[in-house]
């Protein structure tokens, strides 16, 4: 009686593939994400509108009104701005 066929092709490949997947999975876990910011983007950050004192003043006023709970948004204005995007 034969329990295992000795000339069976690929019988050990299944276990070898599992081992290779496990090893490659370890390598994937060690990889880290990287972000590179171009020189043009850095320049845009330094010359952004947030540097404008008038804009900074407006932003601070908005922050205070949101924190105090007095900030009000008109639903109609939001709908007007969203409508062109929803039509596309």
mmCIF file with all atom_site columns, C-alpha atoms in Angstrom:
data_model
loop_
_atom_site.group_PDB
_atom_site.id
_atom_site.type_symbol
_atom_site.label_atom_id
_atom_site.label_alt_id
_atom_site.label_comp_id
_atom_site.label_asym_id
_atom_site.label_entity_id
_atom_site.label_seq_id
_atom_site.pdbx_PDB_ins_code
_atom_site.Cartn_x
_atom_site.Cartn_y
_atom_site.Cartn_z
_atom_site.occupancy
_atom_site.B_iso_or_equiv
_atom_site.pdbx_formal_charge
_atom_site.auth_seq_id
_atom_site.auth_comp_id
_atom_site.auth_asym_id
_atom_site.auth_atom_id
_atom_site.pdbx_PDB_model_num
ATOM 1  C CA . UNK A 1 1  ? 0.000   0.000  0.000   1.00 0.00 ? 1  UNK A CA 1
ATOM 2  C CA . UNK A 1 2  ? 1.322   3.434  -0.963  1.00 0.00 ? 2  UNK A CA 1
ATOM 3  C CA . UNK A 1 3  ? 0.492   6.313  1.310   1.00 0.00 ? 3  UNK A CA 1
ATOM 4  C CA . UNK A 1 4  ? 2.550   8.994  -0.411  1.00 0.00 ? 4  UNK A CA 1
ATOM 5  C CA . UNK A 1 5  ? 3.479   9.110  -4.047  1.00 0.00 ? 5  UNK A CA 1
ATOM 6  C CA . UNK A 1 6  ? 7.213   9.721  -4.310  1.00 0.00 ? 6  UNK A CA 1
ATOM 7  C CA . UNK A 1 7  ? 7.122   11.006 -7.880  1.00 0.00 ? 7  UNK A CA 1
ATOM 8  C CA . UNK A 1 8  ? 4.316   13.500 -7.303  1.00 0.00 ? 8  UNK A CA 1
ATOM 9  C CA . UNK A 1 9  ? 5.186   16.862 -8.877  1.00 0.00 ? 9  UNK A CA 1
ATOM 10 C CA . UNK A 1 10 ? 4.779   20.007 -6.821  1.00 0.00 ? 10 UNK A CA 1
ATOM 11 C CA . UNK A 1 11 ? 3.874   18.385 -3.509  1.00 0.00 ? 11 UNK A CA 1
ATOM 12 C CA . UNK A 1 12 ? 6.394   20.445 -1.563  1.00 0.00 ? 12 UNK A CA 1
ATOM 13 C CA . UNK A 1 13 ? 5.819   23.676 -3.508  1.00 0.00 ? 13 UNK A CA 1
ATOM 14 C CA . UNK A 1 14 ? 2.761   24.587 -1.482  1.00 0.00 ? 14 UNK A CA 1
ATOM 15 C CA . UNK A 1 15 ? 4.759   24.792 1.737   1.00 0.00 ? 15 UNK A CA 1
ATOM 16 C CA . UNK A 1 16 ? 7.589   26.616 0.013   1.00 0.00 ? 16 UNK A CA 1
ATOM 17 C CA . UNK A 1 17 ? 5.167   29.252 -1.304  1.00 0.00 ? 17 UNK A CA 1
ATOM 18 C CA . UNK A 1 18 ? 3.728   29.763 2.171   1.00 0.00 ? 18 UNK A CA 1
ATOM 19 C CA . UNK A 1 19 ? 7.206   30.255 3.594   1.00 0.00 ? 19 UNK A CA 1
ATOM 20 C CA . UNK A 1 20 ? 8.124   32.754 0.842   1.00 0.00 ? 20 UNK A CA 1
ATOM 21 C CA . UNK A 1 21 ? 4.906   34.693 1.467   1.00 0.00 ? 21 UNK A CA 1
ATOM 22 C CA . UNK A 1 22 ? 5.670   34.843 5.180   1.00 0.00 ? 22 UNK A CA 1
ATOM 23 C CA . UNK A 1 23 ? 9.200   36.136 4.523   1.00 0.00 ? 23 UNK A CA 1
ATOM 24 C CA . UNK A 1 24 ? 8.008   38.726 1.994   1.00 0.00 ? 24 UNK A CA 1
ATOM 25 C CA . UNK A 1 25 ? 5.308   39.834 4.444   1.00 0.00 ? 25 UNK A CA 1
ATOM 26 C CA . UNK A 1 26 ? 7.996   40.639 7.006   1.00 0.00 ? 26 UNK A CA 1
ATOM 27 C CA . UNK A 1 27 ? 9.793   42.799 4.446   1.00 0.00 ? 27 UNK A CA 1
ATOM 28 C CA . UNK A 1 28 ? 6.564   44.662 3.657   1.00 0.00 ? 28 UNK A CA 1
ATOM 29 C CA . UNK A 1 29 ? 5.995   45.428 7.325   1.00 0.00 ? 29 UNK A CA 1
ATOM 30 C CA . UNK A 1 30 ? 9.444   47.000 7.581   1.00 0.00 ? 30 UNK A CA 1
ATOM 31 C CA . UNK A 1 31 ? 8.811   49.422 4.713   1.00 0.00 ? 31 UNK A CA 1
ATOM 32 C CA . UNK A 1 32 ? 7.944   52.970 5.710   1.00 0.00 ? 32 UNK A CA 1
ATOM 33 C CA . UNK A 1 33 ? 5.945   55.578 3.847   1.00 0.00 ? 33 UNK A CA 1
ATOM 34 C CA . UNK A 1 34 ? 7.812   58.574 2.574   1.00 0.00 ? 34 UNK A CA 1
ATOM 35 C CA . UNK A 1 35 ? 6.637   62.024 1.605   1.00 0.00 ? 35 UNK A CA 1
ATOM 36 C CA . UNK A 1 36 ? 8.703   64.382 -0.492  1.00 0.00 ? 36 UNK A CA 1
ATOM 37 C CA . UNK A 1 37 ? 7.675   68.001 -0.810  1.00 0.00 ? 37 UNK A CA 1
ATOM 38 C CA . UNK A 1 38 ? 8.935   69.750 -3.905  1.00 0.00 ? 38 UNK A CA 1
ATOM 39 C CA . UNK A 1 39 ? 10.696  73.099 -3.821  1.00 0.00 ? 39 UNK A CA 1
ATOM 40 C CA . UNK A 1 40 ? 7.712   74.709 -5.560  1.00 0.00 ? 40 UNK A CA 1
ATOM 41 C CA . UNK A 1 41 ? 5.355   73.419 -2.872  1.00 0.00 ? 41 UNK A CA 1
ATOM 42 C CA . UNK A 1 42 ? 7.649   74.690 -0.127  1.00 0.00 ? 42 UNK A CA 1
ATOM 43 C CA . UNK A 1 43 ? 7.693   78.098 -1.772  1.00 0.00 ? 43 UNK A CA 1
ATOM 44 C CA . UNK A 1 44 ? 3.905   78.087 -1.958  1.00 0.00 ? 44 UNK A CA 1
ATOM 45 C CA . UNK A 1 45 ? 3.744   77.335 1.771   1.00 0.00 ? 45 UNK A CA 1
ATOM 46 C CA . UNK A 1 46 ? 5.963   80.270 2.628   1.00 0.00 ? 46 UNK A CA 1
ATOM 47 C CA . UNK A 1 47 ? 4.043   82.707 0.423   1.00 0.00 ? 47 UNK A CA 1
ATOM 48 C CA . UNK A 1 48 ? 0.580   81.437 1.246   1.00 0.00 ? 48 UNK A CA 1
ATOM 49 C CA . UNK A 1 49 ? -2.343  83.667 2.067   1.00 0.00 ? 49 UNK A CA 1
ATOM 50 C CA . UNK A 1 50 ? -2.056  82.701 5.739   1.00 0.00 ? 50 UNK A CA 1
ATOM 51 C CA . UNK A 1 51 ? 0.891   85.123 5.968   1.00 0.00 ? 51 UNK A CA 1
ATOM 52 C CA . UNK A 1 52 ? -1.468  87.994 5.224   1.00 0.00 ? 52 UNK A CA 1
ATOM 53 C CA . UNK A 1 53 ? -2.294  89.750 8.542   1.00 0.00 ? 53 UNK A CA 1
ATOM 54 C CA . UNK A 1 54 ? -5.851  90.547 7.433   1.00 0.00 ? 54 UNK A CA 1
ATOM 55 C CA . UNK A 1 55 ? -6.533  86.890 6.615   1.00 0.00 ? 55 UNK A CA 1
ATOM 56 C CA . UNK A 1 56 ? -4.999  85.769 9.909   1.00 0.00 ? 56 UNK A CA 1
ATOM 57 C CA . UNK A 1 57 ? -7.267  88.202 11.736  1.00 0.00 ? 57 UNK A CA 1
ATOM 58 C CA . UNK A 1 58 ? -10.329 86.793 9.944   1.00 0.00 ? 58 UNK A CA 1
ATOM 59 C CA . UNK A 1 59 ? -9.282  83.220 10.743  1.00 0.00 ? 59 UNK A CA 1
ATOM 60 C CA . UNK A 1 60 ? -8.872  84.041 14.425  1.00 0.00 ? 60 UNK A CA 1
ATOM 61 C CA . UNK A 1 61 ? -12.316 85.660 14.470  1.00 0.00 ? 61 UNK A CA 1
ATOM 62 C CA . UNK A 1 62 ? -13.834 82.533 12.897  1.00 0.00 ? 62 UNK A CA 1
ATOM 63 C CA . UNK A 1 63 ? -12.077 80.317 15.437  1.00 0.00 ? 63 UNK A CA 1
ATOM 64 C CA . UNK A 1 64 ? -13.461 82.380 18.318  1.00 0.00 ? 64 UNK A CA 1
ATOM 65 C CA . UNK A 1 65 ? -17.012 82.288 16.953  1.00 0.00 ? 65 UNK A CA 1
ATOM 66 C CA . UNK A 1 66 ? -16.855 78.510 16.419  1.00 0.00 ? 66 UNK A CA 1
ATOM 67 C CA . UNK A 1 67 ? -15.452 77.995 19.933  1.00 0.00 ? 67 UNK A CA 1
ATOM 68 C CA . UNK A 1 68 ? -18.167 80.142 21.486  1.00 0.00 ? 68 UNK A CA 1
ATOM 69 C CA . UNK A 1 69 ? -20.926 78.481 19.450  1.00 0.00 ? 69 UNK A CA 1
ATOM 70 C CA . UNK A 1 70 ? -22.052 81.655 17.669  1.00 0.00 ? 70 UNK A CA 1
ATOM 71 C CA . UNK A 1 71 ? -20.841 80.650 14.185  1.00 0.00 ? 71 UNK A CA 1
ATOM 72 C CA . UNK A 1 72 ? -23.726 80.464 11.722  1.00 0.00 ? 72 UNK A CA 1
ATOM 73 C CA . UNK A 1 73 ? -23.638 78.997 8.218   1.00 0.00 ? 73 UNK A CA 1
ATOM 74 C CA . UNK A 1 74 ? -26.348 79.662 5.666   1.00 0.00 ? 74 UNK A CA 1
ATOM 75 C CA . UNK A 1 75 ? -27.462 76.375 4.127   1.00 0.00 ? 75 UNK A CA 1
ATOM 76 C CA . UNK A 1 76 ? -28.393 78.129 0.872   1.00 0.00 ? 76 UNK A CA 1
ATOM 77 C CA . UNK A 1 77 ? -24.840 79.377 0.316   1.00 0.00 ? 77 UNK A CA 1
ATOM 78 C CA . UNK A 1 78 ? -23.441 75.905 0.893   1.00 0.00 ? 78 UNK A CA 1
ATOM 79 C CA . UNK A 1 79 ? -25.927 74.441 -1.571  1.00 0.00 ? 79 UNK A CA 1
ATOM 80 C CA . UNK A 1 80 ? -24.975 77.053 -4.192  1.00 0.00 ? 80 UNK A CA 1
ATOM 81 C CA . UNK A 1 81 ? -21.295 76.174 -3.898  1.00 0.00 ? 81 UNK A CA 1
ATOM 82 C CA . UNK A 1 82 ? -21.916 72.405 -3.980  1.00 0.00 ? 82 UNK A CA 1
ATOM 83 C CA . UNK A 1 83 ? -24.338 72.431 -6.897  1.00 0.00 ? 83 UNK A CA 1
ATOM 84 C CA . UNK A 1 84 ? -21.730 72.786 -9.692  1.00 0.00 ? 84 UNK A CA 1
ATOM 85 C CA . UNK A 1 85 ? -19.762 69.823 -8.293  1.00 0.00 ? 85 UNK A CA 1
ATOM 86 C CA . UNK A 1 86 ? -22.860 67.660 -8.017  1.00 0.00 ? 86 UNK A CA 1
ATOM 87 C CA . UNK A 1 87 ? -23.878 68.376 -11.622 1.00 0.00 ? 87 UNK A CA 1
ATOM 88 C CA . UNK A 1 88 ? -20.606 66.977 -12.972 1.00 0.00 ? 88 UNK A CA 1
#
